[in-house]
Amino acid sequence: MTVMSYLGAIGAAQREAMEADERVVIIGEDVEANVYGTTGGAGKSRADKGDFLQMFGANRIRNTPISEEVIVGSAIGAAMTGLRPIVDLSYSSFLYMAMDQFVNQAAKNRYMFGGQASLPVVFRSAMFYGLNTGAHHSDRPYPMFMNVPGLKIVVPASPYDAKGLLRAAVDSDDPVLIFEACMLWGTKGEVPEEEYTIPFGKARTVREGTDVTVVAISSAVPEAAAAAEQLAEEGISVEVIDPRTLVPLDRQAILDSVGRTGRLVVADPAHRTCSAASEISSIVAEEAFDALRAPIKRVTTPDTQIPFSPSLEKQLYPARAGIADAVRSVVGERQLARS
Amino acid sequence: MTPSHDTLLEMQRRMLRIRRFDERASKMVKRGHIPGTVHTSIGQEAQVVGAAMALADGDYTAGNHRSHGHPIGKGSPLGPLMAELVGKATGVCQGKGGSLHLADFAVGSLGESGIVGSSIPIATGAALSSKVLGNGKVSLAFFGDGAANQGCLYEAMNIAGVWNLPIVFLCENNQYALSTPAHTVTSGVIADRAAGFGMPGVRVEEGQDVLAVFDAVTEAVDRARRGDGPTLVEVVTYRFNEHSEGLRLGVDYRNADEKALWLEKDPIVLFRRHLVAEGIATEEEMDALEAEVLAEVDEAVRFTDESPFPDPSVAFADLYTDPTPGPSVDNLIGATA
């Protein structure tokens, strides 16, 4: 074990994947210079020089022009013909430039060609929200892609998960989109130095509890854990679950937990309408309604665009205070019911 | 380089396969035997076959909605293609793709795309693969004059240029995007656009001459295989049928004189005349070839007729490569039996 940052863990996973398989290539904007700090060598969050370029050469570390549609499309074509590309799309707001390739090609090719193609390609992008970069860099678009069958959607919330899930993504023969929250980049945690993978569709119980289940996504996970800590002092026992992958989703872990606690709060940094929180809430309402002792609560970003001014932006995302309030309110429902 | 005797005959055979296959498919659409619609390459066979046969067997192609000719030109057998058009289990995509999304990986056909231009980046990626793996394969992206105005073509030409990828961008300029004449929506000459990316741009004016197309594309393929990078080849051709079979437009957007002129330039008639005049084949041999191809199409239809439709459960297969929890037949709530 070693202590690693979230960003360093991604770099370590990429290096291991490059070393393990010559078919793995990294393509993206500014990857040669390691501008985003994940192509910079052994466990370092940033390197002075483009270490990966020196280690693996220009054939396998490829800077691209600012051309998202062809970056995504050519990675798909390369994956269909023998490579296993990792694509760094820098910010997730830029994914929209390549929607045709994601939706009409990446998600559909294997299916519509009757299984002739497999597409072992990983698309990484950073959700740059909460950092005062305004509307064009602050998106959290994973629910839009959850709506596209054929893609796998990964949202790591810790350094350990960032490394293990990325390695599993590279091993997958299907297209995987990984959404990394920049708020988590500096998070430090224990990460094994040896290679490991985390299977998709297996949720992580961040904290066990008996009164309320909080399913938290991406940067809402540490916020939910902090809220749970605070609520424990008030005598409320909160179970925090991080699904880790949204497609496939560990429905059973969520249903089992709600079955024990009887209450659900979902904390999701995406916009409220048709969010991951909406989907998780629906699953629980459809399949565990009888277990519910209070209405489900969603703590999400409201359906507004992201403003620039810090005073406007900072109130928008699920944070510990809002999550704790939601938990108190669902517990309050119980107390009313019993009185 | 002059193609061999066998290659010349194979060119005529593949052009005939496309013609007779598409003629039969057109009839089957009209009779309701093929669901949906099909877009034929009738009239464009020289362009399709000249380009496809300039490639080696292991080379890659990707294409568009005018889709049957590309895999046939690359050597794909007709039975599974016809079965796919009807939606049978024995179809080349097991009934999941249909006419708009044919793919036959066995002959390097990486798939046709219903979104025009959308397959150009896919072919570019296959060329990247060849380059990284050093396997010597060349990619060819087929697209029409309509798709030539899609931005992804220029993103692809740029990246292929800077990465020096082994790819040929092949514009099938049949002069109409559905009903829209190319010159009304296309500024300048398509082939000239190559200059902006520092690659050769070639315009084949005699696009009904299979050898003219073959020569131009062979040069581009040789260049790609030598490691000298991409080429844009624009071939001027004409579709004899409507944009899609069964499409009826109130006004004929194509001038009757223009159409008559192009019908005179039927690539299959022209090439047969050439083969006989050059003493490469006799009229009798040409008749026999036509009969052989017709029999192949009949056999493809028989194969299709005798094939079953896919089991409904197949609708949930091949979304992922592993048994990722997903939809199944159990999700068919309200489906009719």
XYZ file of C-alpha atoms in Angstrom:
676
model
C 0.000 0.000 0.000
C 1.025 3.534 -0.639
C -0.769 6.840 -0.262
C -1.725 8.207 -3.625
C -3.845 11.039 -4.937
C -6.892 10.314 -7.094
C -5.089 11.789 -10.085
C -1.921 9.822 -9.317
C -3.965 6.619 -9.113
C -5.292 7.222 -12.626
C -1.750 7.773 -13.849
C -0.608 4.550 -12.167
C -3.442 2.568 -13.753
C -2.627 3.965 -17.186
C 1.050 3.132 -16.810
C 0.295 -0.425 -15.685
C -2.118 -0.901 -18.586
C 0.430 0.429 -21.093
C 3.115 -1.887 -19.694
C 0.822 -4.922 -19.608
C -0.436 -4.764 -23.184
C 1.172 -3.247 -26.265
C -2.252 -2.766 -27.830
C -3.056 -0.087 -25.240
C -2.527 3.422 -26.605
C -3.368 6.794 -25.086
C -4.768 9.470 -27.344
C -6.060 12.906 -26.486
C -5.366 16.589 -26.366
C -2.109 17.533 -24.584
C -1.343 14.023 -23.348
C 2.291 14.241 -24.476
C 2.983 17.166 -22.142
C 1.014 15.551 -19.319
C -1.034 18.721 -18.887
C -3.741 16.928 -16.906
C -1.290 14.969 -14.803
C -2.200 11.399 -15.730
C 0.482 10.585 -18.314
C 3.337 11.524 -16.047
C 4.789 8.319 -14.718
C 4.973 6.355 -11.520
C 2.365 7.552 -9.086
C 3.219 11.189 -9.481
C 0.278 13.479 -9.900
C 2.367 15.667 -12.191
C 5.749 15.293 -13.789
C 8.091 17.905 -15.162
C 8.314 16.168 -18.486
C 6.030 13.928 -20.506
C 7.247 10.716 -18.943
C 4.808 8.464 -20.807
C 6.047 9.801 -24.116
C 9.583 8.818 -23.123
C 8.500 5.428 -21.774
C 6.126 4.345 -24.518
C 7.011 6.487 -27.534
C 5.025 8.643 -29.922
C 3.418 5.646 -31.612
C 1.439 4.845 -28.447
C 1.124 8.273 -26.799
C -0.625 10.451 -29.311
C -1.457 14.112 -29.045
C -4.559 14.954 -31.033
C -5.864 18.083 -32.653
C -8.939 19.681 -31.014
C -11.280 17.458 -32.999
C -13.462 15.488 -30.604
C -15.590 13.823 -33.260
C -12.654 12.195 -35.007
C -10.813 11.486 -31.760
C -13.766 9.460 -30.496
C -14.579 7.930 -33.899
C -11.030 6.904 -34.666
C -10.644 5.371 -31.200
C -13.761 3.301 -31.943
C -12.404 2.229 -35.335
C -9.046 1.390 -33.768
C -10.745 -0.641 -31.033
C -12.715 -2.567 -33.667
C -9.473 -3.533 -35.423
C -7.080 -4.566 -32.676
C -6.071 -1.691 -30.390
C -7.294 -0.975 -26.855
C -7.279 2.823 -26.746
C -7.592 5.004 -23.662
C -8.932 8.347 -24.799
C -8.398 11.438 -22.664
C -11.165 13.876 -23.574
C -10.081 16.327 -20.873
C -13.372 17.985 -19.800
C -16.661 16.166 -20.008
C -18.441 19.200 -21.482
C -16.449 18.448 -24.645
C -18.079 15.041 -25.042
C -21.058 16.745 -26.676
C -18.863 17.540 -29.688
C -18.702 13.825 -30.391
C -22.247 12.745 -29.568
C -22.766 11.133 -32.987
C -19.756 8.897 -32.480
C -20.697 7.992 -28.897
C -24.342 7.285 -29.615
C -24.441 6.101 -33.227
C -21.136 4.242 -33.376
C -19.631 3.348 -29.979
C -22.911 2.233 -28.439
C -24.441 0.598 -31.500
C -21.728 -1.025 -33.608
C -21.380 -4.306 -31.750
C -25.145 -4.691 -31.489
C -26.158 -3.721 -35.006
C -23.388 -5.754 -36.616
C -24.649 -8.863 -34.824
C -21.673 -9.231 -32.485
C -19.010 -9.105 -35.215
C -17.294 -6.156 -33.525
C -16.092 -5.668 -30.010
C -15.056 -2.179 -28.916
C -12.465 -2.285 -26.128
C -12.101 1.466 -25.720
C -12.037 3.682 -22.621
C -13.097 7.326 -22.701
C -11.942 9.371 -19.722
C -13.204 12.836 -18.978
C -13.061 15.194 -16.040
C -16.107 16.917 -14.586
C -14.686 20.332 -13.806
C -17.529 21.562 -11.643
C -17.272 23.589 -8.471
C -14.161 25.366 -9.719
C -15.668 28.578 -11.100
C -15.117 27.759 -14.734
C -18.633 28.678 -15.835
C -21.173 26.891 -17.987
C -18.860 25.432 -20.642
C -16.621 23.394 -18.339
C -18.839 22.390 -15.426
C -21.086 19.625 -16.767
C -21.820 16.308 -15.071
C -23.242 14.500 -18.096
C -23.159 10.848 -17.007
C -26.961 10.431 -16.847
C -27.245 11.339 -20.544
C -24.932 8.454 -21.360
C -26.718 6.072 -18.967
C -29.639 6.541 -21.357
C -27.629 5.005 -24.230
C -27.638 1.186 -24.115
C -24.283 -0.313 -25.071
C -22.073 2.011 -23.025
C -20.672 1.282 -19.576
C -20.585 4.246 -17.194
C -18.042 4.492 -14.366
C -17.860 7.180 -11.630
C -14.905 6.531 -9.277
C -15.032 8.415 -5.972
C -11.730 7.405 -4.320
C -8.095 6.889 -5.356
C -8.430 3.127 -4.763
C -11.454 2.947 -7.030
C -9.958 5.261 -9.620
C -7.071 2.839 -10.166
C -8.979 -0.431 -9.956
C -11.938 0.672 -12.049
C -9.731 2.136 -14.777
C -7.807 -1.122 -15.049
C -11.093 -3.031 -15.286
C -12.255 -0.564 -17.945
C -9.162 -1.247 -20.053
C -9.777 -4.999 -19.690
C -13.410 -4.631 -20.774
C -14.175 -5.446 -24.396
C -16.972 -2.852 -24.388
C -16.850 0.947 -24.631
C -16.492 2.461 -21.159
C -16.957 6.104 -20.201
C -15.226 7.142 -16.981
C -16.329 10.401 -15.370
C -13.735 11.764 -12.955
C -14.701 14.648 -10.672
C -12.003 17.304 -10.466
C -13.165 18.017 -6.903
C -11.705 14.579 -6.090
C -8.374 15.003 -7.906
C -6.491 15.945 -4.767
C -8.124 13.302 -2.545
C -5.483 11.026 -1.014
C -5.932 7.423 -0.048
C -4.304 4.036 0.380
C -3.744 2.378 -2.970
C -2.043 -0.989 -3.555
C 1.132 -0.706 -5.599
C 0.425 -4.027 -7.265
C -2.061 -4.469 -10.097
C -5.720 -5.035 -9.250
C -9.103 -4.554 -10.816
C -12.507 -3.756 -9.370
C -15.378 -5.572 -11.047
C -18.132 -3.462 -12.610
C -21.585 -3.626 -11.047
C -20.369 -4.083 -7.462
C -21.280 -1.232 -5.134
C -19.072 -0.239 -2.218
C -20.525 0.188 1.243
C -18.680 3.265 2.420
C -20.235 3.129 5.869
C -22.728 0.789 7.483
C -25.870 2.074 9.152
C -29.384 1.097 10.132
C -31.714 4.131 9.856
C -31.254 5.557 6.343
C -29.532 4.507 3.114
C -27.706 7.272 1.286
C -26.669 6.319 -2.230
C -24.021 8.841 -3.224
C -22.327 9.390 -6.564
C -18.873 10.722 -7.425
C -17.962 13.821 -5.400
C -21.133 13.396 -3.316
C -19.574 10.282 -1.734
C -17.153 12.063 0.646
C -19.885 14.628 1.357
C -22.334 11.859 2.274
C -19.698 10.205 4.472
C -19.104 13.504 6.274
C -22.862 13.989 6.719
C -23.145 10.465 8.134
C -20.385 11.244 10.618
C -22.227 14.325 11.810
C -25.607 12.554 11.964
C -24.124 9.742 14.048
C -23.540 12.322 16.759
C -27.263 13.112 16.582
C -28.109 9.444 16.995
C -29.017 8.766 13.364
C -27.281 5.758 11.808
C -26.629 6.269 8.083
C -25.529 3.650 5.564
C -23.591 5.189 2.666
C -23.410 3.286 -0.609
C -21.288 4.247 -3.608
C -22.468 2.367 -6.730
C -19.058 3.002 -8.409
C -20.471 1.992 -11.792
C -23.822 3.326 -12.988
C -23.974 0.951 -15.962
C -23.984 -1.803 -14.879
C -25.667 -0.699 -11.644
C -25.595 -2.830 -8.496
C -29.357 -2.737 -8.014
C -29.266 -5.538 -5.472
C -26.915 -3.752 -3.073
C -29.195 -0.707 -3.106
C -32.383 -2.747 -2.665
C -30.837 -4.836 0.133
C -29.732 -1.735 2.001
C -33.109 -0.013 1.661
C -34.692 -3.280 2.752
C -32.753 -2.968 6.030
C -33.081 0.779 6.627
C -36.492 1.517 5.088
C -35.376 4.957 3.899
C -33.506 6.320 0.879
C -31.696 9.538 0.095
C -29.803 9.792 -3.203
C -27.034 12.379 -3.548
C -26.131 13.033 -7.184
C -24.202 16.021 -8.583
C -25.996 15.781 -11.946
C -29.016 17.878 -12.863
C -32.191 16.675 -11.176
C -34.323 15.709 -14.170
C -33.559 12.224 -15.500
C -30.531 11.985 -13.223
C -28.837 8.889 -11.850
C -30.765 9.767 -8.683
C -34.031 9.611 -10.628
C -33.179 6.141 -11.906
C -32.112 4.814 -8.509
C -35.241 6.301 -6.915
C -37.437 4.640 -9.542
C -35.805 1.252 -9.024
C -36.410 1.440 -5.294
C -39.989 2.730 -5.741
C -40.755 -0.084 -8.185
C -39.039 -2.934 -6.400
C -38.862 -2.057 -2.701
C -41.897 0.128 -2.137
C -43.116 -2.030 0.713
C -39.853 -1.547 2.587
C -40.091 2.246 2.467
C -41.102 3.968 5.654
C -40.687 7.477 4.251
C -40.704 9.159 0.833
C -37.469 8.974 -1.153
C -35.416 12.190 -1.223
C -33.109 13.310 -3.995
C -30.294 15.755 -3.339
C -29.142 16.918 -6.765
C -28.010 19.964 -8.667
C -31.112 22.001 -9.592
C -32.094 22.165 -13.260
C -30.116 25.296 -14.006
C -26.982 26.037 -15.969
C -23.844 26.598 -13.964
C -23.141 30.270 -13.200
C -19.652 31.697 -12.926
C -19.719 33.709 -9.717
C -18.516 31.663 -6.717
C -21.409 32.890 -4.604
C -23.848 31.569 -7.175
C -22.103 28.276 -7.952
C -21.152 26.964 -4.524
C -24.756 26.467 -3.390
C -25.689 24.211 -6.302
C -24.073 20.811 -5.680
C -24.941 18.140 -3.100
C -22.895 18.935 0.003
C -22.840 17.527 3.524
C -25.319 20.053 4.976
C -27.961 19.412 2.298
C -27.498 15.656 2.507
C -27.789 15.773 6.317
C -30.989 17.852 6.068
C -32.486 15.356 3.643
C -31.639 12.511 6.005
C -33.172 14.335 8.966
C -36.331 14.926 6.966
C -36.799 11.264 6.032
C -36.154 10.241 9.615
C -38.691 12.872 10.689
C -41.277 11.204 8.525
C -40.719 8.022 10.527
C -41.100 9.798 13.819
C -44.366 11.378 12.647
C -45.653 8.004 11.486
C -44.917 6.436 14.847
C -46.424 9.213 16.976
C 0.008 -1.636 -63.865
C -2.396 -3.540 -66.127
C -4.704 -5.833 -64.171
C -4.492 -9.523 -65.003
C -7.006 -11.306 -67.182
C -8.624 -12.828 -64.091
C -8.807 -9.498 -62.310
C -10.546 -7.904 -65.286
C -13.159 -10.640 -65.374
C -13.579 -10.432 -61.610
C -14.282 -6.706 -61.929
C -17.123 -7.416 -64.349
C -18.366 -10.238 -62.111
C -18.520 -8.006 -59.031
C -20.176 -5.153 -60.917
C -22.773 -7.610 -62.174
C -23.273 -8.984 -58.664
C -24.024 -5.502 -57.364
C -26.374 -4.735 -60.272
C -28.382 -7.961 -60.109
C -28.412 -8.010 -56.289
C -29.729 -4.453 -56.148
C -32.264 -5.046 -58.921
C -33.601 -8.027 -57.012
C -33.610 -6.132 -53.706
C -35.540 -3.307 -55.367
C -38.211 -5.764 -56.503
C -38.346 -7.357 -53.076
C -38.921 -3.965 -51.434
C -41.785 -3.231 -53.818
C -43.349 -6.624 -53.118
C -43.025 -6.142 -49.376
C -40.479 -8.958 -48.982
C -37.866 -6.571 -47.594
C -38.973 -4.430 -44.638
C -37.891 -0.810 -44.460
C -36.101 0.557 -47.461
C -32.926 0.063 -49.482
C -30.644 2.422 -51.381
C -29.183 0.907 -54.546
C -25.813 1.484 -56.180
C -27.206 0.797 -59.673
C -25.217 2.982 -62.053
C -22.339 3.430 -59.598
C -20.858 -0.074 -59.883
C -17.635 1.004 -61.609
C -16.860 3.419 -58.823
C -17.601 0.859 -56.085
C -15.766 -2.080 -57.655
C -12.865 -0.047 -59.022
C -12.196 1.222 -55.496
C -12.855 -2.028 -53.619
C -10.697 -4.134 -55.935
C -7.782 -1.736 -55.626
C -7.574 -2.973 -52.032
C -6.049 -6.228 -50.777
C -8.280 -8.825 -49.133
C -7.245 -7.882 -45.596
C -7.736 -4.142 -46.095
C -10.609 -2.285 -44.433
C -13.606 -0.394 -45.758
C -16.386 1.549 -44.078
C -19.329 3.108 -45.830
C -22.774 4.588 -45.793
C -26.470 4.021 -46.464
C -25.849 3.137 -50.133
C -24.447 0.050 -48.651
C -24.742 -3.242 -50.523
C -22.092 -2.571 -53.123
C -19.246 -1.995 -50.692
C -19.124 -5.494 -49.149
C -20.025 -7.114 -52.494
C -17.201 -5.177 -54.134
C -14.882 -6.442 -51.409
C -15.874 -10.050 -52.151
C -18.614 -10.759 -49.629
C -20.904 -13.706 -50.534
C -24.466 -12.699 -51.458
C -26.566 -15.096 -49.344
C -25.953 -13.621 -45.870
C -26.213 -10.092 -47.311
C -29.630 -10.786 -48.840
C -30.743 -12.558 -45.657
C -29.748 -9.461 -43.694
C -31.877 -7.240 -45.919
C -34.883 -9.381 -45.072
C -33.994 -9.583 -41.369
C -33.247 -13.305 -41.212
C -31.175 -15.025 -38.525
C -28.599 -16.069 -41.140
C -28.023 -12.451 -42.141
C -24.491 -11.151 -42.016
C -25.508 -9.147 -38.890
C -27.988 -11.783 -37.668
C -30.881 -9.520 -38.594
C -29.796 -6.679 -36.300
C -28.447 -4.321 -38.959
C -30.486 -4.485 -42.150
C -29.640 -2.667 -45.349
C -28.411 0.490 -43.618
C -25.906 -1.252 -41.342
C -24.365 -4.123 -43.281
C -20.963 -5.270 -42.099
C -18.911 -8.293 -43.054
C -15.749 -8.325 -41.006
C -14.588 -11.454 -42.840
C -13.833 -9.309 -45.914
C -12.653 -6.250 -43.968
C -16.010 -4.473 -44.205
C -16.208 -2.650 -40.871
C -19.739 -1.497 -41.393
C -22.006 0.790 -43.274
C -23.538 3.737 -41.474
C -27.011 5.210 -41.649
C -25.544 8.558 -40.624
C -23.713 9.935 -43.652
C -20.090 10.723 -42.910
C -20.220 8.996 -39.546
C -18.154 6.017 -40.684
C -15.264 8.176 -41.923
C -13.716 8.432 -38.408
C -14.183 4.653 -38.006
C -12.113 3.971 -41.140
C -9.577 6.496 -39.862
C -9.323 4.536 -36.615
C -8.735 1.309 -38.514
C -5.890 3.076 -40.302
C -4.502 4.164 -36.925
C -4.646 0.554 -35.812
C -2.689 -0.555 -38.898
C -0.109 2.126 -38.256
C 0.399 1.334 -34.557
C 0.420 -2.433 -35.108
C 2.478 -2.155 -38.294
C 0.368 -4.732 -40.108
C 0.467 -3.018 -43.505
C -3.299 -2.803 -43.926
C -4.932 0.120 -45.726
C -8.358 1.631 -44.953
C -10.816 3.132 -47.383
C -13.713 5.367 -46.356
C -16.628 5.535 -48.809
C -18.845 8.641 -48.596
C -21.063 10.615 -50.943
C -21.020 14.190 -52.146
C -23.561 14.988 -49.425
C -21.331 13.667 -46.649
C -18.418 15.586 -48.157
C -19.905 18.625 -46.404
C -19.837 16.984 -42.969
C -17.232 18.392 -40.611
C -16.032 14.970 -39.526
C -14.473 14.431 -42.986
C -12.179 17.393 -42.425
C -11.358 16.412 -38.852
C -10.479 12.978 -40.239
C -8.396 14.314 -43.142
C -6.488 16.543 -40.744
C -5.695 13.795 -38.244
C -4.865 11.333 -41.059
C -2.503 13.942 -42.457
C -0.659 14.705 -39.228
C -0.466 11.034 -38.285
C 0.387 10.007 -41.852
C -2.247 7.254 -41.782
C -2.696 4.622 -44.500
C -6.171 5.683 -45.642
C -8.005 6.612 -48.823
C -10.943 9.018 -48.557
C -13.190 7.995 -51.436
C -15.925 10.451 -52.384
C -18.655 8.787 -54.439
C -19.931 11.916 -56.116
C -23.226 10.821 -57.670
C -24.109 14.499 -57.856
C -27.217 14.455 -55.665
C -27.786 14.369 -51.914
C -31.287 12.892 -52.065
C -32.854 15.631 -54.262
C -30.270 18.349 -53.699
C -27.806 18.912 -56.563
C -24.252 18.863 -55.235
C -23.292 22.135 -56.892
C -26.013 24.010 -54.965
C -24.623 23.029 -51.560
C -20.942 22.411 -52.259
C -18.508 25.257 -52.600
C -15.725 24.575 -55.062
C -14.469 21.134 -56.104
C -14.410 18.366 -53.508
C -11.068 16.916 -54.685
C -9.475 20.370 -54.363
C -10.196 20.349 -50.638
C -7.331 17.847 -50.192
C -4.818 20.609 -50.867
C -5.748 22.271 -47.584
C -4.555 19.182 -45.747
C -1.360 18.722 -47.721
C -2.467 15.513 -49.368
C -3.112 14.638 -53.021
C -6.648 15.215 -54.269
C -7.617 13.299 -57.394
C -10.828 13.747 -59.405
C -11.824 10.807 -61.612
C -14.099 12.387 -64.226
C -14.634 9.044 -66.012
C -16.201 7.423 -62.982
C -18.214 4.995 -65.136
C -14.964 3.423 -66.299
C -13.979 0.788 -63.769
C -10.351 0.840 -64.903
C -10.072 4.614 -64.467
C -11.320 4.287 -60.883
C -9.133 1.238 -60.260
C -6.031 3.063 -61.496
C -6.628 6.160 -59.380
C -7.427 4.230 -56.226
C -4.555 1.777 -56.775
C -2.175 4.716 -56.823
C -3.695 6.055 -53.597
C -3.558 2.609 -51.946
C 0.077 2.111 -53.003
C 0.924 5.494 -51.565
C -0.790 4.596 -48.289
C 0.936 1.213 -48.097
C 4.331 2.775 -48.758
C 3.784 4.927 -45.678
C 3.290 8.141 -47.629
C -0.100 8.883 -46.072
C -3.661 9.629 -47.108
C -5.238 10.608 -50.418
C -8.644 12.055 -51.298
C -10.149 10.539 -54.430
C -13.377 12.001 -55.833
C -15.152 9.862 -58.402
C -17.846 11.438 -60.585
C -20.694 8.992 -61.115
C -24.494 8.780 -61.246
C -27.217 6.748 -59.612
C -29.720 5.387 -62.080
C -32.467 4.707 -59.499
C -34.132 6.978 -56.980
C -32.334 7.917 -53.738
C -34.133 5.010 -52.095
C -36.389 2.336 -53.498
C -40.065 3.189 -53.363
C -39.385 6.881 -52.839
C -41.763 8.956 -54.947
C -41.162 12.658 -55.335
C -43.746 14.893 -57.009
C -41.186 16.756 -59.063
C -38.294 15.120 -60.873
C -35.309 17.080 -59.677
C -33.103 15.488 -62.322
C -33.067 16.764 -65.876
C -34.273 14.144 -68.413
C -31.478 14.908 -70.885
C -28.881 14.604 -68.154
C -30.320 11.280 -67.049
C -30.410 9.940 -70.627
C -26.795 10.952 -71.108
C -25.678 9.068 -67.999
C -27.796 6.005 -68.827
C -25.755 5.798 -72.007
C -22.709 5.454 -69.770
C -23.753 2.224 -68.085
C -20.498 0.963 -66.522
C -21.377 -2.701 -67.016
C -22.245 -2.283 -70.704
C -19.142 -0.174 -71.254
C -16.820 -2.671 -69.610
C -18.317 -5.661 -71.389
C -17.776 -3.871 -74.683
C -14.184 -3.164 -73.646
C -13.455 -6.764 -72.598
C -14.802 -8.136 -75.882
C -13.096 -5.493 -78.026
C -9.749 -6.181 -76.343
C -10.173 -9.914 -76.868
C -10.191 -10.598 -73.122
C -13.512 -12.402 -73.319
C -15.954 -13.484 -75.994
C -19.608 -12.471 -76.144
C -20.465 -16.063 -75.182
C -18.198 -15.921 -72.140
C -19.825 -12.652 -71.113
C -23.283 -14.173 -71.479
C -22.177 -17.134 -69.375
C -20.833 -14.772 -66.674
C -24.156 -12.925 -66.580
C -26.001 -16.240 -66.192
C -23.641 -17.322 -63.395
C -24.225 -14.120 -61.449
C -27.979 -14.323 -61.916
C -27.848 -17.864 -60.536
C -25.852 -16.591 -57.538
C -28.559 -14.029 -56.807
C -31.290 -16.672 -57.191
C -29.358 -18.855 -54.754
C -29.016 -15.943 -52.301
C -32.793 -15.437 -52.398
C -33.398 -19.167 -51.941
C -31.002 -19.172 -48.964
C -32.878 -16.184 -47.546
C -36.317 -17.736 -48.057
C -35.247 -20.944 -46.341
C -33.670 -19.138 -43.389
C -35.592 -18.556 -40.167
C -36.291 -15.215 -38.570
C -34.253 -14.631 -35.391
C -35.576 -15.798 -32.048
C -37.048 -12.789 -30.179
C -34.511 -13.277 -27.364
C -31.741 -12.253 -29.794
C -32.997 -8.667 -29.439
C -31.120 -8.633 -26.114
C -27.890 -10.258 -27.267
C -24.622 -8.560 -28.211
C -25.308 -5.246 -26.521
C -22.244 -6.052 -24.400
C -19.519 -8.672 -24.689
C -20.094 -9.964 -21.170
C -23.266 -10.871 -19.298
C -23.680 -7.348 -17.943
C -27.035 -7.202 -16.192
C -29.311 -5.660 -18.756
C -32.602 -6.091 -20.491
C -33.983 -9.507 -21.360
C -37.114 -11.019 -22.811
C -38.657 -10.503 -19.357
C -38.604 -6.787 -20.135
C -40.965 -7.196 -23.071
C -43.890 -5.879 -21.078
C -46.935 -5.587 -23.280
C -45.239 -7.162 -26.279
C -47.569 -8.971 -28.619
C -47.151 -12.719 -28.769
